[in-house]
């Protein structure tokens, strides 16, 4: 009879403080995925030469995309006012350069958040006016 043999189990080791994993989107590129998955000496040398920290971004909604650029995602909903915003924008490294594209993506995401906050304040003011007019 055939037996199912389980892989060797190991104890869980918690991640160190400040641990930030590589973006999953990096593995969307076949070239990078093969370099990381292949165990050859050359692949390990190439993977060690890459500055992985550059591909990380601590701003929510901004991440590296395998098309070769930084992607900004913004999705907000306000059902009460029937207002929906969904934005997906790419800042290509080919056009702006790596660092400039990242700066533009972060700035654009912050601008979208600021505009959403401004819209929330406008709605709050309009709701107060509408409620005051209704009570008169």
Coordinates of N, CA and C in Angstrom, one line a residue:
X1 N 0.8 -1.2 0.0 CA 0.0 0.0 0.0 C 0.9 1.3 0.0
X2 N 0.3 2.3 -0.6 CA 1.1 3.6 -0.6 C 0.7 4.4 0.6
X3 N 1.7 5.0 1.2 CA 1.4 5.9 2.3 C 1.6 7.3 1.9
X4 N 0.9 8.2 2.5 CA 1.1 9.6 2.2 C 2.1 10.1 3.3
X5 N 3.2 10.6 2.9 CA 4.2 11.0 3.8 C 4.2 12.6 3.8
X6 N 4.0 13.1 5.0 CA 3.9 14.5 5.2 C 5.3 15.1 5.2
X7 N 5.4 16.4 4.7 CA 6.6 17.1 4.7 C 7.0 17.3 6.2
X8 N 8.3 17.5 6.4 CA 8.8 17.7 7.8 C 8.2 19.0 8.3
X9 N 7.6 18.9 9.5 CA 7.1 20.1 10.1 C 8.1 20.9 10.9
X10 N 8.0 22.2 10.9 CA 9.0 23.0 11.7 C 8.2 23.9 12.6
X11 N 8.8 24.3 13.6 CA 8.2 25.2 14.6 C 8.0 26.6 14.0
X12 N 7.0 27.3 14.4 CA 6.7 28.6 13.9 C 7.7 29.6 14.6
X13 N 8.4 30.4 13.7 CA 9.3 31.4 14.2 C 8.7 32.8 13.8
X14 N 8.3 33.6 14.8 CA 7.7 34.9 14.5 C 8.7 35.8 13.8
X15 N 8.1 36.7 12.9 CA 8.9 37.6 12.2 C 9.5 38.7 13.1
X16 N 10.7 39.1 12.8 CA 11.3 40.2 13.6 C 10.5 41.5 13.5
X17 N 10.7 42.4 14.5 CA 10.0 43.7 14.5 C 10.5 44.5 13.2
X18 N 9.6 45.1 12.6 CA 9.9 45.9 11.4 C 10.1 45.1 10.1
X19 N 9.7 43.8 10.2 CA 9.8 43.0 9.0 C 8.8 43.4 8.0
X20 N 9.3 43.6 6.8 CA 8.4 44.0 5.6 C 8.7 43.0 4.5
X21 N 7.8 42.2 4.1 CA 8.1 41.2 3.1 C 8.2 41.9 1.7
X22 N 8.8 41.2 0.7 CA 8.8 41.7 -0.6 C 7.4 41.7 -1.2
X23 N 7.1 42.7 -2.0 CA 5.8 42.7 -2.6 C 5.5 41.5 -3.5
X24 N 4.4 40.9 -3.4 CA 4.0 39.8 -4.2 C 4.1 40.1 -5.7
X25 N 3.8 41.4 -6.0 CA 3.8 41.8 -7.4 C 5.2 41.6 -8.0
X26 N 6.2 41.5 -7.2 CA 7.6 41.3 -7.8 C 7.6 39.9 -8.5
X27 N 6.9 39.0 -8.0 CA 6.9 37.7 -8.6 C 6.0 37.6 -9.8
X28 N 5.3 38.7 -10.1 CA 4.5 38.7 -11.4 C 5.3 38.8 -12.6
X29 N 6.6 39.1 -12.5 CA 7.5 39.1 -13.6 C 8.2 37.8 -13.7
X30 N 8.1 37.2 -14.8 CA 8.7 35.8 -15.0 C 10.2 35.8 -14.8
X31 N 10.9 36.9 -15.2 CA 12.4 36.9 -15.1 C 12.8 36.9 -13.6
X32 N 12.1 37.8 -12.8 CA 12.5 37.9 -11.4 C 12.0 36.6 -10.7
X33 N 10.9 36.1 -11.0 CA 10.4 34.9 -10.4 C 11.4 33.7 -10.6
X34 N 11.9 33.6 -11.8 CA 12.9 32.5 -12.1 C 14.2 32.7 -11.3
X35 N 14.6 34.0 -11.2 CA 15.9 34.2 -10.5 C 15.7 33.9 -9.0
X36 N 14.5 34.2 -8.4 CA 14.3 33.9 -7.0 C 14.0 32.4 -6.7
X37 N 13.4 31.7 -7.7 CA 13.0 30.3 -7.4 C 14.2 29.3 -7.8
X38 N 15.0 29.7 -8.7 CA 16.1 28.9 -9.2 C 17.2 28.9 -8.1
X39 N 17.7 27.7 -7.8 CA 18.7 27.7 -6.8 C 20.2 27.7 -7.3
X40 N 20.4 28.1 -8.5 CA 21.7 28.1 -9.1 C 22.6 29.1 -8.4
X41 N 23.9 29.0 -8.6 CA 24.9 29.9 -8.0 C 24.7 31.3 -8.7
X42 N 24.5 31.3 -10.0 CA 24.3 32.6 -10.7 C 23.1 33.3 -10.3
X43 N 22.0 32.5 -10.1 CA 20.7 33.2 -9.7 C 20.9 33.7 -8.3
X44 N 21.5 33.1 -7.4 CA 21.7 33.6 -6.0 C 22.6 34.8 -6.0
X45 N 23.6 34.9 -6.9 CA 24.5 36.0 -7.1 C 23.6 37.2 -7.6
X46 N 22.8 37.0 -8.6 CA 22.0 38.0 -9.2 C 21.0 38.5 -8.1
X47 N 20.3 37.6 -7.4 CA 19.3 38.0 -6.4 C 20.0 38.8 -5.3
X48 N 21.2 38.5 -5.0 CA 21.9 39.3 -3.9 C 22.4 40.6 -4.4
X49 N 22.5 40.8 -5.7 CA 22.9 42.1 -6.2 C 21.8 43.1 -6.3
X50 N 20.5 42.7 -6.2 CA 19.4 43.6 -6.3 C 19.1 44.2 -5.0
X51 N 18.8 45.5 -5.1 CA 18.4 46.3 -3.8 C 16.9 46.1 -3.7
X52 N 16.4 45.1 -2.9 CA 15.0 44.9 -2.8 C 14.3 45.9 -2.1
X53 N 15.0 46.7 -1.2 CA 14.3 47.8 -0.5 C 13.7 48.8 -1.4
X54 N 14.2 49.0 -2.5 CA 13.7 50.0 -3.4 C 12.3 49.7 -3.9
X55 N 12.0 48.4 -4.0 CA 10.7 47.9 -4.5 C 9.6 47.9 -3.4
X56 N 10.0 48.3 -2.2 CA 9.0 48.3 -1.1 C 8.5 49.8 -1.0
X57 N 7.2 49.9 -0.6 CA 6.6 51.2 -0.4 C 5.7 51.1 0.8
X58 N 5.9 52.0 1.8 CA 5.1 51.9 3.0 C 3.8 52.7 2.9
X59 N 3.6 53.3 1.8 CA 2.3 54.1 1.6 C 1.2 53.1 1.1
X60 N 0.1 53.0 1.8 CA -0.9 52.1 1.4 C -1.5 52.5 0.1
X61 N -1.7 51.5 -0.8 CA -2.3 51.8 -2.1 C -1.2 52.1 -3.2
X62 N 0.0 52.1 -2.8 CA 1.1 52.3 -3.8 C 2.0 51.1 -3.8
X63 N 2.2 50.4 -4.9 CA 3.0 49.2 -5.0 C 3.7 49.1 -6.3
X64 N 4.7 48.3 -6.4 CA 5.4 48.0 -7.6 C 4.6 47.1 -8.4
X65 N 4.5 47.3 -9.7 CA 3.7 46.5 -10.6 C 4.7 45.9 -11.7
X66 N 4.4 44.6 -12.0 CA 5.3 43.9 -13.0 C 5.4 44.5 -14.4
X67 N 4.5 45.5 -14.7 CA 4.6 46.1 -16.0 C 5.9 47.0 -16.1
X68 N 6.5 47.3 -14.9 CA 7.6 48.1 -14.9 C 7.3 49.5 -14.4
X69 N 6.5 49.6 -13.4 CA 6.1 50.9 -12.9 C 5.4 50.8 -11.6
X70 N 5.1 52.0 -11.0 CA 4.5 52.0 -9.7 C 3.0 52.2 -9.9
X71 N 2.2 51.4 -9.2 CA 0.7 51.4 -9.4 C 0.1 52.1 -8.2
X72 N -0.8 53.0 -8.4 CA -1.6 53.7 -7.4 C -3.0 53.2 -7.5
X73 N -3.5 52.7 -6.3 CA -4.9 52.2 -6.3 C -5.6 53.0 -5.2
X74 N -6.8 53.4 -5.5 CA -7.6 54.2 -4.6 C -9.1 53.8 -4.8
X75 N -9.7 53.4 -3.8 CA -11.1 52.9 -3.9 C -11.9 53.3 -2.7
X76 N -12.8 54.3 -2.9 CA -13.7 54.8 -1.8 C -15.1 54.8 -2.2
X77 N -16.0 54.5 -1.2 CA -17.4 54.5 -1.5 C -18.2 55.3 -0.5
X78 N -19.2 56.0 -0.9 CA -20.1 56.7 0.0 C -21.5 56.4 -0.5
X79 N -22.2 55.4 0.1 CA -23.5 55.0 -0.4 C -24.5 56.1 -0.1
X80 N -24.4 56.8 1.0 CA -25.4 57.8 1.3 C -25.5 58.9 0.3
X81 N -24.4 59.3 -0.3 CA -24.4 60.3 -1.3 C -24.3 59.8 -2.7
X82 N -24.3 58.4 -2.9 CA -24.2 57.8 -4.2 C -23.0 58.2 -4.9
X83 N -21.9 58.1 -4.2 CA -20.6 58.6 -4.8 C -19.6 57.5 -4.6
X84 N -19.0 57.1 -5.8 CA -18.0 56.0 -5.8 C -16.8 56.5 -6.5
X85 N -15.6 56.2 -6.0 CA -14.3 56.5 -6.6 C -13.5 55.3 -6.7
X86 N -13.1 55.0 -7.9 CA -12.1 53.9 -8.1 C -11.1 54.4 -9.1
X87 N -9.8 54.4 -8.6 CA -8.7 54.9 -9.4 C -7.6 53.9 -9.4
X88 N -7.1 53.6 -10.6 CA -5.9 52.7 -10.7 C -5.0 53.4 -11.8
X89 N -3.9 53.9 -11.3 CA -3.0 54.7 -12.2 C -1.6 54.1 -12.1
X90 N -0.9 54.1 -13.3 CA 0.5 53.6 -13.3 C 1.4 54.7 -13.6
X91 N 2.5 54.7 -12.9 CA 3.6 55.7 -13.2 C 4.8 54.8 -13.7
X92 N 5.0 54.9 -15.0 CA 6.0 54.0 -15.7 C 7.4 54.4 -15.4
X93 N 8.3 53.5 -15.1 CA 9.7 53.8 -14.9 C 10.3 54.2 -16.2
X94 N 9.8 53.7 -17.3 CA 10.3 54.1 -18.7 C 10.2 55.6 -18.9
X95 N 9.1 56.1 -18.4 CA 8.8 57.6 -18.7 C 9.5 58.5 -17.7
X96 N 9.4 58.1 -16.4 CA 9.8 59.0 -15.3 C 11.1 58.7 -14.6
X97 N 11.6 57.4 -14.8 CA 12.7 57.0 -14.0 C 12.2 56.3 -12.8
X98 N 13.0 55.5 -12.1 CA 12.5 54.7 -11.0 C 12.1 55.5 -9.8
X99 N 13.0 56.4 -9.3 CA 12.8 57.2 -8.1 C 11.7 58.2 -8.4
X100 N 11.7 58.9 -9.5 CA 10.7 59.9 -9.8 C 9.3 59.3 -9.9
X101 N 9.2 58.1 -10.6 CA 7.9 57.5 -10.7 C 7.4 57.1 -9.3
X102 N 8.2 56.7 -8.4 CA 7.8 56.3 -7.1 C 7.3 57.6 -6.3
X103 N 8.1 58.7 -6.5 CA 7.7 59.9 -5.8 C 6.3 60.4 -6.4
X104 N 6.2 60.3 -7.7 CA 4.9 60.8 -8.3 C 3.7 59.9 -7.8
X105 N 4.0 58.6 -7.7 CA 2.9 57.7 -7.3 C 2.5 58.0 -5.9
X106 N 3.4 58.2 -5.0 CA 3.1 58.6 -3.6 C 2.4 59.9 -3.5
X107 N 2.9 60.9 -4.2 CA 2.2 62.2 -4.2 C 0.8 62.1 -4.8
X108 N 0.6 61.3 -5.8 CA -0.8 61.2 -6.4 C -1.7 60.5 -5.4
X109 N -1.2 59.5 -4.7 CA -2.1 58.8 -3.7 C -2.4 59.8 -2.6
X110 N -1.5 60.5 -2.1 CA -1.8 61.5 -1.0 C -2.7 62.6 -1.5
X111 N -2.6 63.0 -2.8 CA -3.5 64.0 -3.3 C -5.0 63.4 -3.4
X112 N -5.1 62.1 -3.8 CA -6.4 61.5 -3.9 C -7.0 61.4 -2.5
X113 N -6.2 61.1 -1.5 CA -6.7 61.0 -0.1 C -7.1 62.4 0.4
X114 N -6.4 63.4 0.1 CA -6.7 64.8 0.5 C -8.0 65.3 -0.1
X115 N -8.2 64.9 -1.4 CA -9.4 65.3 -2.1 C -10.6 64.6 -1.5
X116 N -10.4 63.3 -1.2 CA -11.5 62.6 -0.6 C -11.9 63.2 0.8
X117 N -10.9 63.6 1.6 CA -11.2 64.2 2.9 C -11.9 65.5 2.7
X118 N -11.5 66.3 1.7 CA -12.2 67.6 1.4 C -13.6 67.3 1.0
X119 N -13.9 66.3 0.2 CA -15.2 66.0 -0.2 C -16.1 65.6 1.0
X120 N -15.5 64.8 1.9 CA -16.2 64.4 3.2 C -16.6 65.7 4.0
X121 N -15.7 66.6 4.1 CA -16.0 67.9 4.8 C -17.1 68.6 4.1
X122 N -17.1 68.7 2.8 CA -18.2 69.4 2.0 C -19.5 68.7 2.3
X123 N -19.5 67.4 2.2 CA -20.8 66.6 2.5 C -21.3 66.9 3.9
X124 N -20.4 66.9 4.9 CA -20.8 67.2 6.3 C -21.5 68.6 6.4
X125 N -20.9 69.6 5.7 CA -21.4 70.9 5.7 C -22.8 70.9 5.1
X126 N -22.9 70.3 3.9 CA -24.2 70.2 3.2 C -25.3 69.5 4.0
X127 N -24.9 68.4 4.7 CA -25.8 67.7 5.5 C -26.3 68.6 6.6
X128 N -25.5 69.3 7.3 CA -25.9 70.2 8.3 C -26.9 71.3 7.8
X129 N -26.6 71.9 6.6 CA -27.4 72.9 6.0 C -28.8 72.3 5.7
X130 N -28.8 71.1 5.1 CA -30.0 70.4 4.7 C -30.9 70.1 5.9
X131 N -30.2 69.7 7.0 CA -31.0 69.3 8.2 C -31.5 70.6 8.9
X132 N -30.8 71.7 8.8 CA -31.3 73.0 9.4 C -32.5 73.5 8.5
X133 N -32.4 73.3 7.2 CA -33.5 73.8 6.4 C -34.7 72.9 6.6
X134 N -34.5 71.6 6.8 CA -35.6 70.7 7.1 C -36.4 71.0 8.4
X135 N -35.6 71.4 9.4 CA -36.2 71.7 10.7 C -36.9 73.1 10.8
X136 N -36.7 74.0 9.8 CA -37.3 75.3 9.8 C -38.7 75.2 9.3

